[in-house]
Amino acid sequence: MKNILLFGAGKSATVLIDYLLANAPRQKWHITVADNDLMLIKSKIGKSYYATPAAFDIKDQAARQQLIQETDLVISLLPPALHIVIAKDCLQSGKNLLTASYIDPEIRKLEKDIKKAGLLFMYEMGLDPGIDHMSAMKLIHSIEKKGGQIYCFKSYCGGLVSPESNDNPWQYKISWNSRNIVLAGISGATYKEKGKVKEVDYQQLFDQNKTVQIPGLGKLAYYPNRDSLGYVDVYNLGNIPTFMRATLRYPDFCEGWNALIKLGLTDDSKKQQTNNMPFFTWASQNIPVDANLSHEENVANFLGVSSKSKLLRQLKFLGILNGELINLGEQTNAGVLQHVLDTKLKMEPSDKDMIVMLHEIEFERRNMGTKLHSYMIVQGEDNLRTAMAKTVGLPLGIMAKLVLSGNLELTGLQIPVMPEVYNPVLRELEEHDIRFEESFE
């Protein structure tokens, strides 16, 4: 038997656990799922003969290292800041590691040691980052192989609510870690357009009103995602004039989120006491207040909209303009907002989410300019087996199979941009209805 150890049994783990358990009899795997919530683990693994629950505290070094020493492969779906703890243990114990999170400066410091130990630490092996890298590199390599010269690369991805469940003024419901949603874009974005490096700070990020057209869905808004330029060399597109990675949302979401940023409600820098504080006091703490006006009117004036606007309807939907008490103890604004989103924008049992990804690549071949559109739409089944859980979890599961089969001669700190990874993973994803449609113009 080969042992797989999965850290984290949250929203993104559901379909990964399903996949590992479905493959366990044929592949001769045993899966240990470690999380601090025993009931959550049991709800995901059921009574499977091939799985063991391990309720543990991540800070318990002895228990953590014992679990890692007894396994053949580690997968981490913990919050990003905790991956380094697992990575150091894996390095010490000589175990390969897979995760869906970004490579960060902390893991970069271990890069030489990982290579020296002959281990594979595959990061960015989920949706975005993950499927975006694999599908993009397959297209890029194919164009270059046929002699095409790429001069414009744009890649977009978003976790959205499916049209039949799109029933609130935000046009959004939460299908993954809500803290990541609250803090998205907080460090601004950098990308390249027509030869110029563009830097957009957080205050302007959601104020772009830029849209793309998705077949069957119509217009979706986008905002640039983090530091796109960090991937120019990874994709081997160093001299390209335009290179951008972006996040997709319905247009109404971007407009509403821009208002929350202006009100200072996404700030995570300082805590305040929220017991006995009404929501309307919290929502208007950073704006000039006219005592003769209602809370709604003050907020509307500050945002430059009428009190009957769609924007005010969005804020009222969240309940942040009413007199209800927050009572969450000491919290940052971001912490309060996370609680609000978890309450007001949660997915109901029958709700479905949707993942949309689009690559736009412009290239020249034999003096002819061509624009390639490659897009993917994935629908969730319900509020547990979401499109997000599917697209984050399945690439990790397929990668686990590749590693444990012993057919992959790859070591070091990597992301999935090589044919020996993206070809088999994308091929198997198609069996799970995760596929791209292409068109040229």
Tab-separated table of C-alpha atoms in Angstrom:
chain	number	residue	atom	x	y	z
A	1	MET	CA	0.000	0.000	0.000
A	2	LYS	CA	1.080	3.579	-0.695
A	3	ASN	CA	0.074	6.098	1.940
A	4	ILE	CA	-1.175	9.606	1.071
A	5	LEU	CA	-1.459	12.252	3.777
A	6	LEU	CA	-3.827	15.159	3.119
A	7	PHE	CA	-3.684	18.203	5.386
A	8	GLY	CA	-6.966	20.139	5.336
A	9	ALA	CA	-10.546	18.901	4.904
A	10	GLY	CA	-12.203	22.232	4.067
A	11	LYS	CA	-14.225	23.455	1.079
A	12	SER	CA	-11.565	22.725	-1.553
A	13	ALA	CA	-10.850	19.190	-0.305
A	14	THR	CA	-14.210	17.496	-0.998
A	15	VAL	CA	-13.699	16.377	-4.606
A	16	LEU	CA	-10.003	15.599	-4.028
A	17	ILE	CA	-10.962	13.204	-1.225
A	18	ASP	CA	-13.649	11.635	-3.480
A	19	TYR	CA	-11.026	11.130	-6.215
A	20	LEU	CA	-8.401	9.636	-3.891
A	21	LEU	CA	-10.913	7.212	-2.354
A	22	ALA	CA	-12.292	6.196	-5.771
A	23	ASN	CA	-8.762	5.398	-6.988
A	24	ALA	CA	-7.544	3.820	-3.742
A	25	PRO	CA	-8.576	0.161	-4.400
A	26	ARG	CA	-7.005	0.006	-7.875
A	27	GLN	CA	-3.921	2.053	-6.992
A	28	LYS	CA	-3.472	0.359	-3.590
A	29	TRP	CA	-3.570	3.649	-1.651
A	30	HIS	CA	-4.478	4.463	1.908
A	31	ILE	CA	-5.436	8.061	2.650
A	32	THR	CA	-5.024	9.851	5.977
A	33	VAL	CA	-6.971	13.119	6.216
A	34	ALA	CA	-5.652	15.490	8.886
A	35	ASP	CA	-7.605	18.496	10.140
A	36	ASN	CA	-8.453	20.047	13.500
A	37	ASP	CA	-12.155	19.195	12.983
A	38	LEU	CA	-12.804	15.453	13.377
A	39	MET	CA	-16.483	15.672	12.409
A	40	LEU	CA	-15.583	17.529	9.222
A	41	ILE	CA	-13.070	14.819	8.238
A	42	LYS	CA	-15.619	12.057	8.922
A	43	SER	CA	-18.240	13.848	6.835
A	44	LYS	CA	-15.805	13.820	3.881
A	45	ILE	CA	-14.416	10.258	4.128
A	46	GLY	CA	-17.567	8.445	5.304
A	47	LYS	CA	-16.893	4.858	6.351
A	48	SER	CA	-14.287	4.155	3.679
A	49	TYR	CA	-11.935	1.250	4.384
A	50	TYR	CA	-9.228	3.220	2.550
A	51	ALA	CA	-9.241	6.344	4.738
A	52	THR	CA	-8.242	7.258	8.279
A	53	PRO	CA	-9.213	10.482	10.048
A	54	ALA	CA	-6.483	12.297	12.006
A	55	ALA	CA	-7.737	15.130	14.174
A	56	PHE	CA	-4.730	17.165	15.214
A	57	ASP	CA	-3.413	20.632	16.043
A	58	ILE	CA	-1.036	21.995	13.399
A	59	LYS	CA	1.105	23.421	16.213
A	60	ASP	CA	1.695	19.919	17.635
A	61	GLN	CA	5.086	19.330	16.047
A	62	ALA	CA	5.522	15.753	17.261
A	63	ALA	CA	2.101	14.612	15.981
A	64	ARG	CA	2.594	16.465	12.693
A	65	GLN	CA	6.030	15.009	12.015
A	66	GLN	CA	4.869	11.516	12.991
A	67	LEU	CA	2.069	11.677	10.402
A	68	ILE	CA	4.507	12.855	7.712
A	69	GLN	CA	7.124	10.202	8.509
A	70	GLU	CA	4.530	7.441	8.080
A	71	THR	CA	3.369	8.515	4.602
A	72	ASP	CA	4.637	8.309	1.018
A	73	LEU	CA	3.207	11.582	-0.289
A	74	VAL	CA	1.893	14.757	1.354
A	75	ILE	CA	-0.826	17.053	-0.059
A	76	SER	CA	-1.468	20.352	1.726
A	77	LEU	CA	-4.723	22.274	1.445
A	78	LEU	CA	-4.064	24.267	4.596
A	79	PRO	CA	-4.184	28.089	4.584
A	80	PRO	CA	-1.198	29.366	2.518
A	81	ALA	CA	0.766	30.703	5.523
A	82	LEU	CA	0.924	27.172	7.018
A	83	HIS	CA	2.409	25.405	3.975
A	84	ILE	CA	5.940	26.335	5.001
A	85	VAL	CA	5.526	24.403	8.265
A	86	ILE	CA	4.525	21.279	6.334
A	87	ALA	CA	7.217	21.884	3.684
A	88	LYS	CA	10.015	21.977	6.277
A	89	ASP	CA	8.752	18.730	7.829
A	90	CYS	CA	8.556	17.089	4.376
A	91	LEU	CA	12.117	18.149	3.620
A	92	GLN	CA	13.314	16.760	6.940
A	93	SER	CA	11.464	13.464	6.406
A	94	GLY	CA	12.283	13.122	2.686
A	95	LYS	CA	8.668	13.258	1.450
A	96	ASN	CA	7.255	14.720	-1.771
A	97	LEU	CA	4.738	17.552	-1.376
A	98	LEU	CA	1.832	18.785	-3.532
A	99	THR	CA	-0.194	21.956	-2.970
A	100	ALA	CA	-2.501	24.292	-4.889
A	101	SER	CA	-0.982	27.466	-3.412
A	102	TYR	CA	1.432	29.974	-4.892
A	103	ILE	CA	5.191	29.628	-4.524
A	104	ASP	CA	6.116	32.257	-1.926
A	105	PRO	CA	9.454	33.742	-0.751
A	106	GLU	CA	9.618	31.363	2.241
A	107	ILE	CA	9.535	28.192	0.140
A	108	ARG	CA	11.955	29.760	-2.363
A	109	LYS	CA	14.577	29.764	0.426
A	110	LEU	CA	14.376	25.949	0.513
A	111	GLU	CA	14.649	25.511	-3.272
A	112	LYS	CA	18.275	24.281	-3.323
A	113	ASP	CA	17.695	21.920	-0.381
A	114	ILE	CA	14.613	20.400	-2.070
A	115	LYS	CA	16.602	19.758	-5.263
A	116	LYS	CA	19.578	18.373	-3.322
A	117	ALA	CA	17.294	15.958	-1.469
A	118	GLY	CA	15.898	14.677	-4.798
A	119	LEU	CA	12.360	15.567	-3.749
A	120	LEU	CA	9.475	16.989	-5.764
A	121	PHE	CA	7.565	19.910	-4.250
A	122	MET	CA	4.856	20.697	-6.826
A	123	TYR	CA	3.201	24.015	-6.002
A	124	GLU	CA	0.413	25.878	-7.884
A	125	MET	CA	-1.264	22.577	-8.755
A	126	GLY	CA	-4.914	23.633	-8.463
A	127	LEU	CA	-7.155	25.857	-10.564
A	128	ASP	CA	-5.656	29.343	-10.647
A	129	PRO	CA	-2.791	28.762	-10.156
A	130	GLY	CA	-2.747	25.309	-11.749
A	131	ILE	CA	-5.087	24.525	-14.628
A	132	ASP	CA	-4.327	28.036	-15.956
A	133	HIS	CA	-0.586	27.220	-16.179
A	134	MET	CA	-1.124	23.807	-17.743
A	135	SER	CA	-3.664	24.869	-20.374
A	136	ALA	CA	-1.702	28.043	-21.213
A	137	MET	CA	1.605	26.199	-21.622
A	138	LYS	CA	0.010	23.573	-23.837
A	139	LEU	CA	-1.266	26.352	-26.141
A	140	ILE	CA	2.024	28.308	-26.037
A	141	HIS	CA	4.136	25.234	-26.834
A	142	SER	CA	1.758	24.250	-29.651
A	143	ILE	CA	1.868	27.738	-31.258
A	144	GLU	CA	5.656	27.948	-30.961
A	145	LYS	CA	6.120	24.447	-32.373
A	146	LYS	CA	4.266	25.566	-35.518
A	147	GLY	CA	6.478	28.663	-35.859
A	148	GLY	CA	4.082	31.204	-34.327
A	149	GLN	CA	5.461	34.335	-32.636
A	150	ILE	CA	3.302	35.290	-29.637
A	151	TYR	CA	2.961	39.027	-28.945
A	152	CYS	CA	-0.073	39.203	-26.648
A	153	PHE	CA	-1.045	36.843	-23.805
A	154	LYS	CA	-4.034	37.412	-21.525
A	155	SER	CA	-5.418	34.828	-19.130
A	156	TYR	CA	-8.578	35.214	-17.030
A	157	CYS	CA	-10.158	33.012	-14.382
A	158	GLY	CA	-12.996	33.396	-11.906
A	159	GLY	CA	-15.021	31.437	-9.388
A	160	LEU	CA	-18.599	32.618	-9.932
A	161	VAL	CA	-22.126	31.668	-9.024
A	162	SER	CA	-23.911	29.614	-11.682
A	163	PRO	CA	-26.666	31.568	-13.550
A	164	GLU	CA	-29.513	29.519	-12.007
A	165	SER	CA	-28.265	30.333	-8.469
A	166	ASN	CA	-27.451	33.988	-9.235
A	167	ASP	CA	-30.165	35.535	-7.058
A	168	ASN	CA	-28.572	38.374	-5.057
A	169	PRO	CA	-27.499	41.929	-6.017
A	170	TRP	CA	-23.806	41.008	-5.629
A	171	GLN	CA	-24.061	38.243	-8.257
A	172	TYR	CA	-21.691	36.254	-6.059
A	173	LYS	CA	-21.693	33.407	-3.532
A	174	ILE	CA	-18.805	31.937	-1.598
A	175	SER	CA	-17.464	28.602	-2.832
A	176	TRP	CA	-13.965	28.786	-1.282
A	177	ASN	CA	-12.053	30.445	1.569
A	178	SER	CA	-13.859	33.719	2.302
A	179	ARG	CA	-10.736	35.286	3.821
A	180	ASN	CA	-9.023	34.997	0.429
A	181	ILE	CA	-11.980	36.842	-1.116
A	182	VAL	CA	-11.825	39.667	1.433
A	183	LEU	CA	-8.079	40.184	0.928
A	184	ALA	CA	-8.006	39.615	-2.865
A	185	GLY	CA	-6.023	42.263	-4.701
A	186	ILE	CA	-4.842	43.969	-1.534
A	187	SER	CA	-1.262	44.244	-2.812
A	188	GLY	CA	-2.396	45.741	-6.139
A	189	ALA	CA	-1.388	44.385	-9.530
A	190	THR	CA	1.392	44.623	-12.117
A	191	TYR	CA	1.130	43.647	-15.762
A	192	LYS	CA	2.439	44.646	-19.198
A	193	GLU	CA	0.403	46.264	-21.951
A	194	LYS	CA	1.746	47.303	-25.370
A	195	GLY	CA	5.289	47.349	-24.096
A	196	LYS	CA	4.587	49.382	-20.950
A	197	VAL	CA	4.597	48.030	-17.397
A	198	LYS	CA	1.342	49.016	-15.667
A	199	GLU	CA	1.005	49.148	-11.900
A	200	VAL	CA	-2.467	49.435	-10.400
A	201	ASP	CA	-2.823	50.038	-6.671
A	202	TYR	CA	-5.557	48.435	-4.574
A	203	GLN	CA	-7.707	51.577	-4.430
A	204	GLN	CA	-8.106	51.567	-8.239
A	205	LEU	CA	-8.047	47.835	-8.911
A	206	PHE	CA	-11.819	47.213	-8.946
A	207	ASP	CA	-12.556	50.553	-10.619
A	208	GLN	CA	-11.487	49.439	-14.100
A	209	ASN	CA	-14.856	48.489	-15.639
A	210	LYS	CA	-13.066	46.317	-18.191
A	211	THR	CA	-14.964	43.361	-19.636
A	212	VAL	CA	-14.471	40.258	-21.787
A	213	GLN	CA	-17.059	38.285	-23.721
A	214	ILE	CA	-17.607	34.627	-22.756
A	215	PRO	CA	-19.644	32.433	-25.163
A	216	GLY	CA	-22.991	31.574	-23.606
A	217	LEU	CA	-22.477	33.913	-20.633
A	218	GLY	CA	-22.022	37.356	-22.137
A	219	LYS	CA	-19.890	40.059	-20.532
A	220	LEU	CA	-17.792	39.421	-17.444
A	221	ALA	CA	-15.696	42.070	-15.679
A	222	TYR	CA	-12.050	41.494	-14.832
A	223	TYR	CA	-9.307	42.977	-12.695
A	224	PRO	CA	-5.547	42.285	-13.042
A	225	ASN	CA	-4.267	39.584	-10.717
A	226	ARG	CA	-1.193	40.121	-8.468
A	227	ASP	CA	2.165	40.353	-10.249
A	228	SER	CA	1.573	38.966	-13.747
A	229	LEU	CA	5.173	39.698	-14.713
A	230	GLY	CA	6.429	37.017	-12.320
A	231	TYR	CA	5.218	34.477	-14.918
A	232	VAL	CA	6.624	36.040	-18.107
A	233	ASP	CA	9.896	34.097	-17.881
A	234	VAL	CA	8.184	30.961	-16.531
A	235	TYR	CA	6.070	30.924	-19.710
A	236	ASN	CA	9.194	31.765	-21.743
A	237	LEU	CA	7.537	34.923	-23.109
A	238	GLY	CA	10.200	37.374	-21.875
A	239	ASN	CA	10.027	39.890	-24.754
A	240	ILE	CA	6.261	39.935	-25.219
A	241	PRO	CA	4.640	43.441	-25.348
A	242	THR	CA	1.380	42.447	-23.575
A	243	PHE	CA	1.138	39.947	-20.721
A	244	MET	CA	-1.640	39.890	-18.125
A	245	ARG	CA	-3.308	37.459	-15.753
A	246	ALA	CA	-6.679	38.564	-14.386
A	247	THR	CA	-9.616	37.547	-12.180
A	248	LEU	CA	-13.170	37.341	-13.562
A	249	ARG	CA	-16.331	38.516	-11.793
A	250	TYR	CA	-19.808	39.605	-12.790
A	251	PRO	CA	-19.682	43.411	-13.328
A	252	ASP	CA	-21.942	44.221	-10.338
A	253	PHE	CA	-19.515	42.527	-7.948
A	254	CYS	CA	-16.598	44.754	-8.960
A	255	GLU	CA	-18.703	47.899	-8.539
A	256	GLY	CA	-19.866	46.842	-5.073
A	257	TRP	CA	-16.424	45.710	-3.965
A	258	ASN	CA	-14.944	49.021	-5.053
A	259	ALA	CA	-17.401	50.720	-2.656
A	260	LEU	CA	-16.338	48.452	0.245
A	261	ILE	CA	-12.692	49.406	-0.395
A	262	LYS	CA	-13.570	53.139	-0.460
A	263	LEU	CA	-15.384	52.735	2.872
A	264	GLY	CA	-12.246	51.081	4.329
A	265	LEU	CA	-14.104	47.874	5.187
A	266	THR	CA	-11.498	45.500	3.702
A	267	ASP	CA	-8.685	46.880	5.887
A	268	ASP	CA	-6.905	44.185	7.894
A	269	SER	CA	-4.298	46.339	9.645
A	270	LYS	CA	-5.845	47.242	13.009
A	271	LYS	CA	-8.302	45.678	15.425
A	272	GLN	CA	-11.164	47.376	17.210
A	273	GLN	CA	-13.754	46.309	19.759
A	274	THR	CA	-16.988	45.383	17.951
A	275	ASN	CA	-19.107	44.355	20.942
A	276	ASN	CA	-22.166	46.632	21.165
A	277	MET	CA	-21.152	48.351	17.899
A	278	PRO	CA	-23.986	48.663	15.345
A	279	PHE	CA	-23.160	47.693	11.771
A	280	PHE	CA	-24.040	51.197	10.499
A	281	THR	CA	-21.465	52.741	12.873
A	282	TRP	CA	-18.824	50.307	11.600
A	283	ALA	CA	-19.724	50.929	7.942
A	284	SER	CA	-19.508	54.724	8.249
A	285	GLN	CA	-16.504	55.013	10.592
A	286	ASN	CA	-14.173	56.280	7.846
A	287	ILE	CA	-16.476	58.840	6.210
A	288	PRO	CA	-17.743	62.353	7.075
A	289	VAL	CA	-21.109	62.068	8.843
A	290	ASP	CA	-23.862	64.691	8.724
A	291	ALA	CA	-26.068	64.211	11.811
A	292	ASN	CA	-29.084	65.547	9.898
A	293	LEU	CA	-28.902	62.714	7.376
A	294	SER	CA	-29.641	59.011	7.746
A	295	HIS	CA	-26.794	56.467	7.726
A	296	GLU	CA	-27.815	55.404	4.234
A	297	GLU	CA	-27.756	58.998	2.975
A	298	ASN	CA	-24.317	59.639	4.471
A	299	VAL	CA	-22.891	56.545	2.809
A	300	ALA	CA	-24.624	57.368	-0.501
A	301	ASN	CA	-23.226	60.933	-0.442
A	302	PHE	CA	-19.724	59.673	0.261
A	303	LEU	CA	-19.907	57.169	-2.609
A	304	GLY	CA	-21.506	59.736	-4.943
A	305	VAL	CA	-24.662	57.706	-5.642
A	306	SER	CA	-28.358	58.085	-4.898
A	307	SER	CA	-29.887	56.295	-1.921
A	308	LYS	CA	-31.955	54.250	-4.414
A	309	SER	CA	-28.924	53.098	-6.407
A	310	LYS	CA	-27.918	49.494	-7.074
A	311	LEU	CA	-24.819	50.110	-4.940
A	312	LEU	CA	-26.877	50.992	-1.860
A	313	ARG	CA	-29.058	47.950	-2.526
A	314	GLN	CA	-25.890	45.799	-2.405
A	315	LEU	CA	-24.754	47.311	0.906
A	316	LYS	CA	-28.229	46.932	2.409
A	317	PHE	CA	-28.302	43.290	1.288
A	318	LEU	CA	-25.165	42.682	3.382
A	319	GLY	CA	-26.932	44.235	6.386
A	320	ILE	CA	-24.111	46.702	7.032
A	321	LEU	CA	-26.372	49.779	7.060
A	322	ASN	CA	-28.689	48.511	9.805
A	323	GLY	CA	-28.594	48.871	13.590
A	324	GLU	CA	-27.892	45.227	14.409
A	325	LEU	CA	-24.945	44.808	16.800
A	326	ILE	CA	-21.777	43.163	15.475
A	327	ASN	CA	-20.639	41.557	18.769
A	328	LEU	CA	-17.571	39.759	17.387
A	329	GLY	CA	-15.117	40.987	20.034
A	330	GLU	CA	-11.841	42.462	18.796
A	331	GLN	CA	-11.734	42.334	14.997
A	332	THR	CA	-10.182	44.066	12.020
A	333	ASN	CA	-12.569	45.495	9.435
A	334	ALA	CA	-11.592	42.605	7.148
A	335	GLY	CA	-12.522	40.147	9.919
A	336	VAL	CA	-15.970	41.703	10.312
A	337	LEU	CA	-16.493	41.751	6.545
A	338	GLN	CA	-15.490	38.085	6.301
A	339	HIS	CA	-18.180	37.236	8.875
A	340	VAL	CA	-20.725	39.286	6.893
A	341	LEU	CA	-19.882	37.526	3.611
A	342	ASP	CA	-19.997	34.084	5.241
A	343	THR	CA	-23.482	34.924	6.534
A	344	LYS	CA	-25.029	36.807	3.628
A	345	LEU	CA	-23.305	35.344	0.558
A	346	LYS	CA	-23.114	31.708	1.615
A	347	MET	CA	-24.088	28.960	-0.788
A	348	GLU	CA	-27.354	27.236	0.083
A	349	PRO	CA	-27.472	23.398	-0.223
A	350	SER	CA	-29.080	23.544	-3.676
A	351	ASP	CA	-26.823	26.332	-5.009
A	352	LYS	CA	-24.315	25.707	-7.775
A	353	ASP	CA	-21.126	27.570	-8.550
A	354	MET	CA	-19.277	27.940	-11.825
A	355	ILE	CA	-15.636	28.293	-12.892
A	356	VAL	CA	-14.807	30.288	-16.017
A	357	MET	CA	-11.328	30.424	-17.549
A	358	LEU	CA	-10.302	32.196	-20.748
A	359	HIS	CA	-6.972	32.513	-22.558
A	360	GLU	CA	-6.578	35.109	-25.304
A	361	ILE	CA	-3.361	34.680	-27.267
A	362	GLU	CA	-2.390	36.810	-30.268
A	363	PHE	CA	0.415	35.560	-32.478
A	364	GLU	CA	1.924	35.953	-35.905
A	365	ARG	CA	2.717	33.080	-38.242
A	366	ARG	CA	3.842	33.444	-41.854
A	367	ASN	CA	3.140	37.198	-41.637
A	368	MET	CA	-0.458	36.590	-40.621
A	369	GLY	CA	-1.892	37.766	-37.303
A	370	THR	CA	-4.163	35.326	-35.456
A	371	LYS	CA	-6.107	35.586	-32.203
A	372	LEU	CA	-6.800	32.382	-30.297
A	373	HIS	CA	-9.604	32.147	-27.737
A	374	SER	CA	-9.549	29.114	-25.454
A	375	TYR	CA	-12.192	28.938	-22.741
A	376	MET	CA	-13.473	26.533	-20.103
A	377	ILE	CA	-16.742	26.606	-18.142
A	378	VAL	CA	-17.215	24.129	-15.286
A	379	GLN	CA	-20.480	23.814	-13.300
A	380	GLY	CA	-20.671	22.603	-9.711
A	381	GLU	CA	-23.047	19.838	-8.610
A	382	ASP	CA	-24.163	21.383	-5.307
A	383	ASN	CA	-22.734	23.452	-2.442
A	384	LEU	CA	-20.271	20.665	-1.445
A	385	ARG	CA	-19.101	19.233	-4.752
A	386	THR	CA	-18.544	22.655	-6.198
A	387	ALA	CA	-16.844	23.572	-9.457
A	388	MET	CA	-14.186	25.204	-7.268
A	389	ALA	CA	-13.566	21.999	-5.267
A	390	LYS	CA	-13.498	20.028	-8.529
A	391	THR	CA	-11.002	22.257	-10.334
A	392	VAL	CA	-8.727	22.706	-7.304
A	393	GLY	CA	-8.881	19.096	-6.110
A	394	LEU	CA	-8.725	16.978	-9.266
A	395	PRO	CA	-5.362	18.304	-10.553
A	396	LEU	CA	-3.848	17.475	-7.148
A	397	GLY	CA	-5.353	13.975	-7.203
A	398	ILE	CA	-4.149	13.260	-10.752
A	399	MET	CA	-0.709	14.613	-9.845
A	400	ALA	CA	-0.611	12.313	-6.811
A	401	LYS	CA	-1.263	9.364	-9.133
A	402	LEU	CA	1.538	10.475	-11.469
A	403	VAL	CA	4.034	10.812	-8.611
A	404	LEU	CA	3.144	7.533	-6.893
A	405	SER	CA	3.234	5.602	-10.176
A	406	GLY	CA	7.003	6.234	-10.254
A	407	ASN	CA	6.860	7.247	-13.938
A	408	LEU	CA	7.638	10.920	-13.352
A	409	GLU	CA	11.328	11.774	-13.185
A	410	LEU	CA	10.946	15.306	-11.866
A	411	THR	CA	12.504	16.845	-8.763
A	412	GLY	CA	12.892	20.259	-7.167
A	413	LEU	CA	10.466	23.091	-6.448
A	414	GLN	CA	8.167	23.192	-9.483
A	415	ILE	CA	4.923	24.488	-10.943
A	416	PRO	CA	3.061	22.470	-13.653
A	417	VAL	CA	4.402	23.991	-16.889
A	418	MET	CA	6.126	20.945	-18.405
A	419	PRO	CA	4.565	18.545	-20.963
A	420	GLU	CA	5.213	15.440	-18.835
A	421	VAL	CA	2.839	16.955	-16.254
A	422	TYR	CA	0.302	18.992	-18.217
A	423	ASN	CA	-0.402	16.394	-20.933
A	424	PRO	CA	-1.554	13.538	-18.647
A	425	VAL	CA	-3.296	15.890	-16.187
A	426	LEU	CA	-5.276	17.800	-18.839
A	427	ARG	CA	-6.135	14.497	-20.553
A	428	GLU	CA	-7.621	13.022	-17.391
A	429	LEU	CA	-9.395	16.279	-16.493
A	430	GLU	CA	-11.342	15.928	-19.749
A	431	GLU	CA	-12.745	12.635	-18.412
A	432	HIS	CA	-14.247	14.752	-15.599
A	433	ASP	CA	-15.790	17.284	-18.042
A	434	ILE	CA	-13.067	19.878	-17.467
A	435	ARG	CA	-12.144	20.821	-21.010
A	436	PHE	CA	-11.397	23.832	-23.195
A	437	GLU	CA	-13.152	25.034	-26.354
A	438	GLU	CA	-11.016	26.863	-28.915
A	439	SER	CA	-11.764	29.385	-31.643
A	440	PHE	CA	-9.592	31.533	-33.923
A	441	GLU	CA	-10.088	34.953	-35.466
